[in-house]
Short mmCIF file of C-alpha atoms in Angstrom, two decimals:
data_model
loop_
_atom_site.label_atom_id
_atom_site.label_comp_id
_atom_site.label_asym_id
_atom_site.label_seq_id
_atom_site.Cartn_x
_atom_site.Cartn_y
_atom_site.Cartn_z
CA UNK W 1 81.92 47.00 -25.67
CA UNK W 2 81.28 48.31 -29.14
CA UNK W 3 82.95 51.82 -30.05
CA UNK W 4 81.50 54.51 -32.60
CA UNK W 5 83.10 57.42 -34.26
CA UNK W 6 81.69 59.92 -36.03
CA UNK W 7 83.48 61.95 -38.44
CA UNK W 8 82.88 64.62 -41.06
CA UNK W 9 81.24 67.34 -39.31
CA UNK W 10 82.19 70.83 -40.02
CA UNK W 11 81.02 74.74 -40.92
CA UNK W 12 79.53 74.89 -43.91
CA UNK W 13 77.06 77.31 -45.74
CA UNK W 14 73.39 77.50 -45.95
CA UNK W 15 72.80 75.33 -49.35
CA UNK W 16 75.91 73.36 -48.49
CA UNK W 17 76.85 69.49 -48.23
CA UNK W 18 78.72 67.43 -45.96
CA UNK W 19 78.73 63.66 -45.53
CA UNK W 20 79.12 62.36 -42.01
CA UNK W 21 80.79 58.77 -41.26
CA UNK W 22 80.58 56.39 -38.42
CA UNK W 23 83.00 53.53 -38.19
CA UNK W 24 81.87 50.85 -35.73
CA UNK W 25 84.17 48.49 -33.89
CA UNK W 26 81.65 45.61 -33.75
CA UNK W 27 82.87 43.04 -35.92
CA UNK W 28 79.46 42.02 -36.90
CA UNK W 29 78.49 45.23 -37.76
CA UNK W 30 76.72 44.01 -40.87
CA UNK W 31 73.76 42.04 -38.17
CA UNK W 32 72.70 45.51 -36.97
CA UNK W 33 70.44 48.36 -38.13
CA UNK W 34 71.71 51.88 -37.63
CA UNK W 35 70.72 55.51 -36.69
CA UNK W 36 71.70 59.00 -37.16
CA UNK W 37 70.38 61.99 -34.58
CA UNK W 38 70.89 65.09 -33.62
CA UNK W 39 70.61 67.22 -30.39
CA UNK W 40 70.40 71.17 -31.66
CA UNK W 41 71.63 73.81 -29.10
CA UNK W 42 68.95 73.88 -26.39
CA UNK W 43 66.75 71.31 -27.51
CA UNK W 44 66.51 67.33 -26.80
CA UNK W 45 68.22 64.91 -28.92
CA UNK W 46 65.92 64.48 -32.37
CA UNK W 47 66.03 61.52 -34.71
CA UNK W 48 67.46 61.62 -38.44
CA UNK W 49 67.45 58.73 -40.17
CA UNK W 50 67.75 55.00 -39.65
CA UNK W 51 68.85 51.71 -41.74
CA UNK W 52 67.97 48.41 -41.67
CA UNK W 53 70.81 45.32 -41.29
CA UNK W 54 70.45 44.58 -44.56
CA UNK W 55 70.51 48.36 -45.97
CA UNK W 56 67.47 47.56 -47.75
CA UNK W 57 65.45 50.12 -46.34
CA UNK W 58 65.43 53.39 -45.13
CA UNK W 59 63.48 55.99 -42.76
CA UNK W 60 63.49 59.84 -42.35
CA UNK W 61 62.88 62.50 -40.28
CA UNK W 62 60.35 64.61 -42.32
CA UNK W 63 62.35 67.46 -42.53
CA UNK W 64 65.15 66.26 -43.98
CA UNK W 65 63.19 63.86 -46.61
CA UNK W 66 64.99 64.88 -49.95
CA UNK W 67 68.18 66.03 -48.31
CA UNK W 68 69.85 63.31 -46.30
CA UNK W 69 70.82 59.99 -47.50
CA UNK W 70 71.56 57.29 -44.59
CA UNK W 71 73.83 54.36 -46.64
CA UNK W 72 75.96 52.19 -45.07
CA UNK W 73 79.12 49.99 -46.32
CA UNK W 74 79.37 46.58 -43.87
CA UNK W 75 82.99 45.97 -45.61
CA UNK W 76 84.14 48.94 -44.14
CA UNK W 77 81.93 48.94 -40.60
CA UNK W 78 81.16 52.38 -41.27
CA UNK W 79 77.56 53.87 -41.87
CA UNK W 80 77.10 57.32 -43.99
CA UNK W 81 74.59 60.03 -43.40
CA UNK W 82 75.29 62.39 -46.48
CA UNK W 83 73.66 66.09 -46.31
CA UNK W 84 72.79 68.22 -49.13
CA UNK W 85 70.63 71.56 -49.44
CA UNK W 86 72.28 72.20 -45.43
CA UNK W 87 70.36 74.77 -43.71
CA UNK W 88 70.62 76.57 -40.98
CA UNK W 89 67.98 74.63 -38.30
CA UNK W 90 70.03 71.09 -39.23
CA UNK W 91 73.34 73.05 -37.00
CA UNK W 92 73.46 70.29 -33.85
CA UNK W 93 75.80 67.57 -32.47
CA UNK W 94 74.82 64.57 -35.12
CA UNK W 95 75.44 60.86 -33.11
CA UNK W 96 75.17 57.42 -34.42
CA UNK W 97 73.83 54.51 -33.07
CA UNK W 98 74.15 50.83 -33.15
CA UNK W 99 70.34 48.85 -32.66
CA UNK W 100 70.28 46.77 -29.71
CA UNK W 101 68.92 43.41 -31.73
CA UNK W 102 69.90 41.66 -34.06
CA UNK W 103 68.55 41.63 -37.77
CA UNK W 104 66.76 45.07 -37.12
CA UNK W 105 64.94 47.28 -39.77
CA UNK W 106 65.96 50.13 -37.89
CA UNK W 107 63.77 52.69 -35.34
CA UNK W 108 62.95 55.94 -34.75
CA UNK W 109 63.21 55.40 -30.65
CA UNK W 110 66.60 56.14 -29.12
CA UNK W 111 65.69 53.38 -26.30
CA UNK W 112 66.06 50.70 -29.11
CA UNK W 113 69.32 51.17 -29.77
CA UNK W 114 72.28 49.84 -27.67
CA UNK W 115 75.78 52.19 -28.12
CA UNK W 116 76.01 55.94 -29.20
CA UNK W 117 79.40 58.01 -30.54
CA UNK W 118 80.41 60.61 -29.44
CA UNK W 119 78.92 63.08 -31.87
CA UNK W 120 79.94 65.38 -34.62
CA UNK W 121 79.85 68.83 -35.02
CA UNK W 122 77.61 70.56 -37.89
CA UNK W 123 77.15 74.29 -37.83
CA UNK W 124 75.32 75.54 -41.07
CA UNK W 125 76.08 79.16 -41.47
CA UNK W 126 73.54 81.79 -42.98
#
């Protein structure tokens, strides 16, 4: 069974940055497309941002369009979601997911993806 942890969560400041990790056990992490979300206090889990096998391409919630930046470095197993202009509706639990398939360009649906973390932390403070 594949294992994810997240790191890099924290409290930071409205206007703030942080850049969350994920290192994935899988030794052929670099087949798989990968996904950030989010479940904010009292509300269901929410997609972020996704990225193909290849990291070739990219998608966004619309929200944080211009802020986050999903990357990922298959040398190191790990996939990056990197935060800037932090404000206070992005505080949740942020988890990362490994697709279920092979090759992927990444989804939006949390049913197409196989193996979650644990989640991080991120409280944004105003």
């Amino acid at each position: 069974q594949v294992e994810l942890v997240e790191s890099g969560g924290g409290l930071v400041q409205v206007g703030g940055s942080l850049r969350l990790s994920c290192v994935v056990s899988r030794r052929t992490f670099n087949r798989y497309a990968m996904g950030w979300f989010r479940r904010a206090p009292g509300k269901e889990r929410e997609f972020v941002a996704t990225i193909s096998w290849t990291g070739g391409s990219s998608y966004y919630l619309d929200s944080v369009k211009g802020r986050f930046t999903i990357s990922r470095d298959n040398a190191k197993n790990t996939v990056y979601l990197q935060m800037n202009s932090l404000k206070p509706e992005d505080t949740a639990v942020y988890y990362c997911a490994i697709d279920s398939g092979l090759f992927g360009r990444g989804s939006w649906e949390e049913s197409k993806y196989a193996d979650w973390g644990r989640g991080t932390q991120v409280t944004v403070s105003s």
